[in-house]
Coordinates of C-alpha atoms in Angstrom, one line a residue:
Chain A
X7 CA -28.1 -40.7 59.8
X8 CA -27.9 -41.5 56.1
X9 CA -27.0 -38.6 53.9
X10 CA -28.8 -40.3 51.0
X11 CA -32.1 -38.5 50.4
X12 CA -33.0 -38.7 46.7
X13 CA -35.0 -35.7 45.6
X14 CA -38.0 -35.5 43.5
X15 CA -37.1 -35.0 39.9
X16 CA -38.7 -33.2 36.9
X17 CA -42.0 -34.9 36.3
X18 CA -42.5 -33.4 32.8
X19 CA -42.5 -36.5 30.6
X20 CA -45.3 -37.8 28.5
X21 CA -46.1 -41.5 28.4
X22 CA -45.1 -41.5 24.7
X23 CA -41.7 -40.0 25.5
X24 CA -41.1 -42.8 28.1
X25 CA -42.2 -45.5 25.7
X26 CA -39.6 -44.4 23.2
X27 CA -37.1 -45.9 25.6
X28 CA -38.5 -49.4 25.2
X29 CA -36.0 -51.7 23.5
X30 CA -36.4 -55.1 21.9
X31 CA -35.8 -58.0 24.3
X32 CA -33.1 -60.4 23.1
X33 CA -33.7 -63.9 24.2
X34 CA -31.2 -65.6 26.5
X35 CA -29.3 -68.4 24.7
X36 CA -29.8 -71.9 26.1
X37 CA -26.3 -71.7 27.6
X38 CA -27.1 -68.3 29.2
X39 CA -30.4 -69.6 30.6
X40 CA -28.6 -72.7 32.0
X41 CA -26.0 -70.5 33.7
X42 CA -28.7 -68.5 35.5
X43 CA -30.3 -71.8 36.7
X44 CA -26.9 -73.1 37.7
X45 CA -26.3 -70.2 40.0
X46 CA -29.7 -70.6 41.5
X47 CA -29.3 -74.4 42.1
X48 CA -25.7 -74.4 43.2
X49 CA -26.0 -71.5 45.6
X50 CA -25.5 -72.8 49.1
X51 CA -25.6 -71.3 52.6
X52 CA -21.9 -71.7 53.4
X53 CA -20.7 -71.8 56.9
X54 CA -17.4 -73.7 57.0
X55 CA -15.6 -74.0 53.6
X56 CA -14.2 -70.4 53.3
X57 CA -10.7 -70.1 52.0
X58 CA -8.3 -67.4 53.2
X59 CA -7.9 -66.0 49.7
X60 CA -8.5 -62.2 49.6
X61 CA -11.5 -61.1 47.6
X62 CA -10.2 -58.4 45.3
X63 CA -11.8 -55.0 45.5
X64 CA -13.2 -55.1 42.0
X65 CA -14.9 -58.5 42.5
X66 CA -16.4 -57.2 45.8
X67 CA -17.6 -54.2 44.0
X68 CA -19.2 -56.3 41.2
X69 CA -21.2 -58.4 43.7
X70 CA -22.3 -55.3 45.7
X71 CA -23.4 -53.6 42.5
X72 CA -25.4 -56.7 41.6
X73 CA -27.1 -56.3 45.0
X74 CA -27.7 -52.6 44.3
X75 CA -29.5 -53.6 41.1
X76 CA -32.2 -55.5 43.0
X77 CA -35.8 -54.4 42.6
X78 CA -37.0 -51.9 45.2
X79 CA -40.4 -50.6 46.1
X80 CA -40.8 -47.2 44.4
X81 CA -37.1 -47.4 43.4
X82 CA -36.4 -46.7 47.0
X83 CA -33.0 -48.5 47.1
X84 CA -33.2 -48.5 50.9
X85 CA -30.1 -50.6 51.4
X86 CA -26.6 -49.9 52.8
X87 CA -23.7 -52.4 52.9
X88 CA -21.3 -52.4 55.8
X89 CA -18.2 -54.4 54.9
X90 CA -16.8 -55.7 58.1
X91 CA -13.0 -56.5 58.0
X92 CA -11.9 -55.3 61.4
X93 CA -11.0 -58.3 63.5
X94 CA -12.1 -56.9 66.9
X95 CA -15.5 -56.2 65.4
X96 CA -15.7 -59.7 64.1
X97 CA -14.6 -61.2 67.4
X98 CA -17.4 -59.2 69.0
X99 CA -20.0 -60.4 66.5
X100 CA -18.8 -64.0 67.0
X101 CA -19.3 -63.7 70.8
X102 CA -22.8 -62.3 70.1
X103 CA -23.5 -65.3 68.0
X104 CA -22.3 -67.7 70.7
X105 CA -24.7 -66.0 73.2
X106 CA -27.6 -66.1 70.7
X107 CA -27.0 -69.7 69.8
X108 CA -27.0 -70.7 73.5
X109 CA -30.3 -69.0 73.9
X110 CA -31.8 -70.6 70.8
X111 CA -30.6 -74.1 71.8
X112 CA -32.8 -73.7 74.9
X113 CA -36.0 -73.3 72.9
X114 CA -35.3 -76.4 70.8
X115 CA -37.1 -79.6 71.8
X116 CA -34.9 -81.4 74.3
X117 CA -34.3 -84.3 72.0
X118 CA -32.9 -82.0 69.2
X119 CA -30.5 -80.0 71.3
X120 CA -27.4 -82.2 70.8
X121 CA -28.1 -82.2 67.1
X122 CA -28.5 -78.4 67.1
X123 CA -25.2 -78.0 68.9
X124 CA -23.5 -80.2 66.3
X125 CA -24.5 -77.9 63.4
X126 CA -22.0 -75.4 62.1
X127 CA -24.1 -72.2 61.7
X128 CA -21.7 -69.4 60.9
X129 CA -18.4 -68.5 59.4
X130 CA -17.9 -65.1 61.1
X131 CA -14.2 -65.5 61.9
X132 CA -13.3 -67.8 59.1
X133 CA -14.7 -65.9 56.2
X134 CA -12.5 -63.1 54.9
X135 CA -15.5 -60.8 54.5
X136 CA -18.5 -60.1 56.6
X137 CA -21.2 -57.8 55.2
X138 CA -24.1 -56.3 57.1
X139 CA -27.0 -55.3 54.9
X140 CA -29.3 -52.7 56.3
X141 CA -32.5 -50.9 55.3
X142 CA -33.1 -47.2 55.7
X143 CA -36.8 -47.2 56.2
X144 CA -37.3 -43.5 55.7
X145 CA -35.1 -43.1 52.6
X146 CA -38.0 -41.8 50.6
X147 CA -40.2 -40.6 53.4
X148 CA -42.2 -42.7 55.8
X149 CA -44.6 -44.0 53.1
X150 CA -43.3 -43.8 49.5
X151 CA -44.8 -45.2 46.4
X152 CA -46.0 -48.8 47.0
X153 CA -45.7 -48.7 50.7
X154 CA -49.0 -47.1 51.9
X155 CA -50.7 -50.5 52.0
X156 CA -47.6 -52.7 52.5
X157 CA -45.1 -50.7 54.5
X158 CA -42.6 -53.6 54.9
X159 CA -41.9 -54.0 51.2
X160 CA -38.7 -52.0 51.8
X161 CA -37.4 -54.8 54.0
X162 CA -38.5 -57.4 51.3
X163 CA -36.6 -55.3 48.6
X164 CA -33.5 -55.5 50.8
X165 CA -33.8 -59.2 51.0
X166 CA -34.0 -59.3 47.1
X167 CA -30.7 -57.4 47.2
X168 CA -29.2 -60.1 49.4
X169 CA -30.3 -62.7 47.0
X170 CA -28.7 -60.9 44.0
X171 CA -25.5 -60.6 46.1
X172 CA -25.6 -64.3 46.8
X173 CA -26.1 -65.4 43.2
X174 CA -23.5 -63.0 41.8
X175 CA -21.1 -64.3 44.5
X176 CA -21.8 -67.9 43.4
X177 CA -21.0 -67.0 39.8
X178 CA -17.7 -65.5 41.1
X179 CA -16.8 -68.6 43.0
X180 CA -17.5 -66.9 46.3
X181 CA -19.6 -68.7 48.9
X182 CA -21.9 -66.9 51.3
X183 CA -23.7 -67.6 54.5
X184 CA -26.5 -65.7 56.2
X185 CA -26.2 -65.6 60.0
X186 CA -29.6 -64.9 61.6
X187 CA -28.6 -66.1 65.1
X188 CA -27.6 -62.7 66.3
X189 CA -29.5 -60.2 68.5
X190 CA -30.4 -57.0 66.7
X191 CA -29.2 -54.9 69.7
X192 CA -25.7 -56.6 69.7
X193 CA -25.1 -55.9 66.0
X194 CA -26.4 -52.4 66.4
X195 CA -24.0 -51.6 69.2
X196 CA -21.0 -53.3 67.5
X197 CA -21.4 -51.6 64.2
X198 CA -22.9 -48.3 65.5
X199 CA -26.1 -48.6 63.5
X200 CA -28.6 -45.9 64.4
X201 CA -32.0 -46.8 65.8
X202 CA -33.9 -45.7 62.7
X203 CA -32.0 -48.1 60.4
X204 CA -33.2 -51.7 60.2
X205 CA -30.7 -54.5 60.2
X206 CA -31.7 -57.1 57.5
X207 CA -28.9 -59.5 57.1
X208 CA -25.4 -60.4 58.4
X209 CA -23.5 -62.3 55.8
X210 CA -20.2 -64.2 55.7
X211 CA -18.4 -64.5 52.3
X212 CA -15.2 -65.8 50.8
X213 CA -13.9 -68.0 48.0
X214 CA -14.7 -71.7 48.3
X215 CA -13.2 -74.7 46.5
X216 CA -15.7 -77.2 47.8
X217 CA -19.4 -77.1 48.4
X218 CA -22.4 -79.3 49.3
X219 CA -24.6 -80.4 46.4
X220 CA -27.7 -80.2 48.7
X221 CA -28.5 -77.7 51.5
X222 CA -26.2 -78.4 54.4
X223 CA -29.1 -78.7 56.8
X224 CA -30.4 -81.5 54.6
X225 CA -27.0 -83.2 54.5
X226 CA -26.8 -83.0 58.3
X227 CA -30.4 -84.4 58.5
X228 CA -31.9 -81.4 60.2
X229 CA -34.6 -80.9 57.6
X230 CA -35.6 -82.1 54.1
X231 CA -36.5 -80.4 50.8
X232 CA -40.3 -80.2 50.5
X233 CA -41.9 -81.5 47.2
X234 CA -42.7 -78.5 45.0
X235 CA -46.2 -79.9 44.3
X236 CA -47.2 -79.5 47.9
X237 CA -46.6 -75.8 47.7
X238 CA -48.5 -74.9 44.5
X239 CA -52.1 -73.8 44.5
X240 CA -54.3 -72.4 41.8
X241 CA -56.8 -69.5 42.1
X242 CA -57.4 -70.1 45.8
X243 CA -55.4 -71.0 48.9
X244 CA -55.4 -74.8 49.1
X245 CA -56.8 -75.6 45.7
X246 CA -54.6 -77.9 43.7
X247 CA -53.9 -77.2 40.1
X248 CA -55.6 -79.4 37.5
X249 CA -52.3 -79.9 35.6
X250 CA -49.5 -80.6 38.0
Chain B
X14 CA -54.2 -74.5 57.0
X15 CA -51.2 -75.8 55.2
X16 CA -50.8 -79.5 55.3
X17 CA -47.0 -79.1 54.9
X18 CA -45.4 -79.9 58.3
X19 CA -41.9 -81.3 57.8
X20 CA -41.0 -83.6 60.5
X21 CA -37.8 -83.9 62.4
X22 CA -35.5 -86.5 60.8
X23 CA -32.9 -88.9 62.0
X24 CA -30.1 -86.9 63.6
X25 CA -27.6 -89.7 63.6
X26 CA -24.9 -88.4 61.3
X27 CA -21.4 -87.5 62.3
X28 CA -19.6 -84.4 61.0
X29 CA -17.2 -86.6 59.1
X30 CA -20.1 -88.4 57.3
X31 CA -21.6 -85.0 56.3
X32 CA -18.3 -83.7 55.0
X33 CA -17.9 -86.7 52.7
X34 CA -20.7 -85.0 50.7
X35 CA -18.5 -82.0 49.9
X36 CA -17.8 -81.7 46.2
X37 CA -15.2 -79.7 44.4
X38 CA -16.6 -76.4 43.2
X39 CA -16.3 -75.9 39.4
X40 CA -15.7 -72.2 38.4
X41 CA -18.3 -70.5 36.2
X42 CA -16.9 -69.7 32.8
X43 CA -16.7 -66.0 31.9
X44 CA -19.8 -66.6 29.7
X45 CA -21.7 -68.2 32.5
X46 CA -20.8 -65.4 34.9
X47 CA -21.8 -62.8 32.3
X48 CA -25.2 -64.6 31.9
X49 CA -25.9 -64.3 35.6
X50 CA -25.1 -60.6 35.7
X51 CA -27.1 -60.2 32.5
X52 CA -30.2 -61.6 34.2
X53 CA -29.6 -59.3 37.3
X54 CA -29.0 -56.1 35.2
X55 CA -31.8 -56.7 32.6
X56 CA -34.4 -57.7 35.1
X57 CA -37.1 -55.0 35.1
X58 CA -40.3 -54.4 37.1
X59 CA -42.7 -54.9 34.1
X60 CA -46.2 -53.3 34.2
X61 CA -47.4 -52.8 30.7
X62 CA -45.5 -54.9 28.1
X63 CA -46.9 -58.3 28.6
X64 CA -47.8 -60.3 25.5
X65 CA -50.9 -62.6 25.4
X66 CA -48.7 -65.7 24.7
X67 CA -49.5 -68.5 27.0
X68 CA -46.6 -69.5 29.4
X69 CA -46.3 -73.3 29.0
X70 CA -46.7 -75.4 32.1
X71 CA -43.2 -76.7 32.0
X72 CA -41.7 -73.2 31.8
X73 CA -43.9 -72.0 34.7
X74 CA -42.8 -75.0 36.7
X75 CA -39.1 -74.3 36.0
X76 CA -39.4 -70.7 37.3
X77 CA -41.4 -71.8 40.4
X78 CA -38.9 -74.5 41.1
X79 CA -36.1 -71.8 40.9
X80 CA -38.1 -69.9 43.5
X81 CA -38.4 -73.0 45.7
X82 CA -34.6 -73.3 45.6
X83 CA -34.1 -70.0 47.4
X84 CA -32.3 -69.9 50.7
X85 CA -34.6 -70.2 53.7
X86 CA -33.9 -69.8 57.4
X87 CA -33.5 -73.3 59.0
X88 CA -34.4 -74.8 55.6
X89 CA -38.0 -73.7 56.5
X90 CA -39.2 -73.3 52.9
X91 CA -42.1 -71.3 54.2
X92 CA -43.5 -70.3 50.8
X93 CA -46.6 -71.2 48.8
X94 CA -47.4 -70.1 45.3
X95 CA -51.0 -69.4 44.2
X96 CA -51.1 -69.1 40.4
X97 CA -54.1 -66.9 39.6
X98 CA -55.6 -67.5 36.2
X99 CA -59.4 -67.0 36.9
X100 CA -60.5 -63.8 35.3
X101 CA -63.1 -63.0 38.0
X102 CA -60.4 -63.2 40.7
X103 CA -58.2 -60.9 38.7
X104 CA -60.9 -58.4 38.1
X105 CA -61.4 -58.3 41.8
X106 CA -57.7 -57.9 42.5
X107 CA -57.6 -55.1 39.9
X108 CA -60.5 -53.3 41.6
X109 CA -58.6 -53.7 44.9
X110 CA -55.6 -52.1 43.3
X111 CA -57.6 -49.2 42.0
X112 CA -58.9 -48.5 45.5
X113 CA -55.5 -48.8 47.1
X114 CA -53.9 -46.5 44.5
X115 CA -56.5 -43.9 45.0
X116 CA -55.7 -44.0 48.8
X117 CA -52.0 -43.9 48.1
X118 CA -52.4 -40.9 45.8
X119 CA -53.8 -38.9 48.7
X120 CA -50.7 -39.4 50.8
X121 CA -48.4 -38.1 48.1
X122 CA -47.3 -34.4 48.2
X123 CA -49.9 -32.4 46.2
X124 CA -47.4 -31.5 43.5
X125 CA -46.6 -35.1 42.8
X126 CA -50.2 -36.5 42.5
X127 CA -50.7 -35.9 38.8
X128 CA -47.3 -37.5 38.1
X129 CA -48.3 -40.5 40.4
X130 CA -51.6 -40.9 38.5
X131 CA -49.6 -41.0 35.2
X132 CA -47.5 -44.0 36.2
X133 CA -48.5 -47.5 35.1
X134 CA -48.1 -49.5 38.3
X135 CA -49.6 -52.9 37.6
X136 CA -50.4 -55.5 34.8
X137 CA -53.0 -57.5 36.7
X138 CA -55.4 -57.9 33.8
X139 CA -52.9 -57.7 31.0
X140 CA -50.4 -60.3 32.2
X141 CA -51.4 -63.9 31.4
X142 CA -50.2 -65.0 34.9
X143 CA -50.7 -63.6 38.3
X144 CA -48.8 -65.3 41.2
X145 CA -49.4 -64.7 44.9
X146 CA -46.5 -65.7 47.1
X147 CA -47.2 -66.4 50.7
X148 CA -45.3 -67.3 53.9
X149 CA -46.5 -70.0 56.3
X150 CA -45.0 -68.5 59.5
X151 CA -45.5 -71.7 61.5
X152 CA -44.3 -74.2 59.0
X153 CA -41.5 -75.4 61.4
X154 CA -43.1 -74.2 64.6
X155 CA -43.3 -70.7 65.9
X156 CA -39.5 -70.3 66.3
X157 CA -37.4 -72.6 64.3
X158 CA -33.6 -72.6 63.8
X159 CA -32.4 -69.1 63.1
X160 CA -35.6 -67.4 64.1
X161 CA -35.3 -67.0 67.8
X162 CA -33.5 -63.7 67.6
X163 CA -34.8 -62.6 64.2
X164 CA -38.3 -64.0 63.8
X165 CA -39.0 -62.2 60.5
X166 CA -36.3 -64.0 58.6
X167 CA -39.0 -66.3 57.2
X168 CA -40.5 -63.3 55.3
X169 CA -37.1 -62.3 54.1
X170 CA -36.5 -65.9 52.8
X171 CA -39.7 -65.7 50.9
X172 CA -38.5 -62.4 49.3
X173 CA -35.4 -64.3 48.2
X174 CA -37.7 -66.8 46.5
X175 CA -39.4 -64.0 44.7
X176 CA -36.1 -62.7 43.5
X177 CA -35.1 -66.2 42.2
X178 CA -38.4 -66.4 40.4
X179 CA -37.8 -63.0 38.8
X180 CA -34.3 -63.8 37.6
X181 CA -35.4 -67.2 36.2
X182 CA -38.3 -65.6 34.5
X183 CA -36.0 -63.0 32.9
X184 CA -33.8 -65.8 31.6
X185 CA -36.9 -67.4 30.1
X186 CA -38.0 -64.2 28.3
X187 CA -40.8 -63.6 30.9
X188 CA -41.2 -60.2 32.4
X189 CA -42.5 -59.8 35.9
X190 CA -43.9 -57.0 38.1
X191 CA -44.5 -56.8 41.8
X192 CA -47.7 -55.1 42.8
X193 CA -47.6 -53.8 46.4
X194 CA -50.4 -51.3 46.1
X195 CA -52.9 -53.8 47.4
X196 CA -54.5 -54.1 50.8
X197 CA -53.7 -57.3 52.6
X198 CA -57.3 -57.8 53.7
X199 CA -58.5 -57.5 50.0
X200 CA -56.1 -60.2 48.7
X201 CA -56.8 -62.4 51.7
X202 CA -60.6 -62.3 51.0
X203 CA -60.3 -62.8 47.2
X204 CA -57.8 -65.7 47.4
X205 CA -59.2 -67.2 50.6
X206 CA -55.9 -67.0 52.4
X207 CA -56.1 -68.0 56.1
X208 CA -55.2 -65.4 58.8
X209 CA -52.1 -67.3 59.9
X210 CA -50.5 -67.1 56.4
X211 CA -48.6 -64.0 55.6
X212 CA -49.0 -62.5 52.1
X213 CA -45.6 -61.5 50.8
X214 CA -45.9 -60.6 47.1
X215 CA -48.5 -60.3 44.3
X216 CA -46.8 -60.7 41.0
X217 CA -47.8 -60.3 37.3
X218 CA -45.9 -62.3 34.7
X219 CA -45.9 -63.0 31.0
X220 CA -43.7 -63.0 28.0
X221 CA -42.3 -59.7 26.8
X222 CA -40.7 -58.7 23.5
X223 CA -39.7 -55.2 24.6
X224 CA -38.4 -53.8 27.8
X225 CA -36.8 -50.7 29.4
X226 CA -33.1 -50.6 29.7
X227 CA -33.4 -48.6 33.0
X228 CA -36.0 -48.9 35.8
X229 CA -39.3 -47.6 34.5
X230 CA -39.7 -45.3 37.5
X231 CA -36.4 -43.7 36.4
X232 CA -37.4 -43.5 32.8
X233 CA -40.6 -41.8 33.9
X234 CA -38.6 -39.5 36.1
X235 CA -40.1 -40.5 39.4
X236 CA -36.8 -41.4 41.0
X237 CA -33.1 -41.9 40.1
X238 CA -30.5 -44.6 40.7
X239 CA -28.4 -43.8 43.7
X240 CA -24.6 -43.9 43.3
X241 CA -23.3 -47.2 44.8
X242 CA -20.5 -45.4 46.7
X243 CA -23.0 -43.5 48.8
X244 CA -24.3 -46.8 50.1
X245 CA -21.0 -48.5 51.1
X246 CA -19.5 -48.4 54.6
X247 CA -16.7 -50.2 56.2
X248 CA -16.6 -51.6 59.8
X249 CA -19.0 -49.0 61.1
X250 CA -22.2 -47.3 60.0
X251 CA -21.2 -44.1 58.1
X252 CA -17.5 -44.9 57.8
X253 CA -16.4 -44.6 54.2
X254 CA -14.0 -47.3 52.8
X255 CA -10.4 -46.2 52.3
X256 CA -10.3 -47.9 48.9
X257 CA -13.5 -47.0 46.9

């Protein structure tokens, strides 16, 4: 069980007191703004290009702290990060991937199975770091602030943490890949994750010196980028905006 | 129903052909890296500081395109974005929030209810833009690549899109807040969202000129930031790293 159980804290603060903590917002310079978009557009799901280079502890800590500064429902911060370095563990996770991928191949249309098999979908053994990101669903009680109507927002918060981790990694020159072709029960057994903790993401990470400019599944002709305009509605589901 | 149904595309590409698309990765400069971390650390869940200033269409499009460039399982891109400007719709969403918050207050411990009521938890009417982010769970069939073992990764991908949107907004000087105190059925009715589409996030957004330096729920003493070290494990759930 997690030992992390934040306690309720002194509620005595007036609205005025809180508002004294508001600070002027300084604009991002054009260069800063471009850097944020660069991280967003150059982020790739990396499977194969990991270098052996060790990720220094301070760099790892920076990207994990970026993840920890994701938004979370009710400031729940439900995440934990299990850094997996042990090679026996990783061999076991890789074997679990192989079993899961063989099962997934069977549900693909027959004419896509060879293509599916040709895709590289994980870097479990090649990447110097594996990171399992979990969600402690009862960290602030079963239904904390913001979770009465939408109880799964804790899982969504944890996904936001993964995205922060991914973008910070990109800015550090570290590539990352998310491996979802893994059975929950296998990961749980290998990493001794208790039943009350949800497993959200299994990630592979390491320095990269080359990368695709487009999503690898697009490069490998598995799928294409959808046009943004097809995804935008205004005021109602299905209603196209007047100004595109 | 969504009209977006990407089709399978030509699988004829060898691994070598694909790898010719690999490009050298250029490092982020220290300034670029700092800008990415700045967006991550200065991002806040904004509820009350929205200005009336209109968000220009090109800026809105930039932040939505950033969201669209989130990672998605199997390149599924399951998201849609409903920009809500209509005031009658927003009045209806606000009324739905009031009902949901009254219900949530009742599940809070008795000694926290007054504190709960004092929190500002949404900017539905004040923010110039509301954006509902949805997930079309069958966009690539019921179980596409990467979803056989973990079928909810499409929802997690959509949360990654929300985080991209949030960080791009911050870089543009736009604050954003995520309102999860809303019943799914209410949002679905107000925005005419079909039953097969999942609602992931209801967001309020607009320019801000002041912001909190810490999470507002921390400023208002609802909760505190957890120490990162309590959240880090190595190789096994609960095992502390040797080097902190």
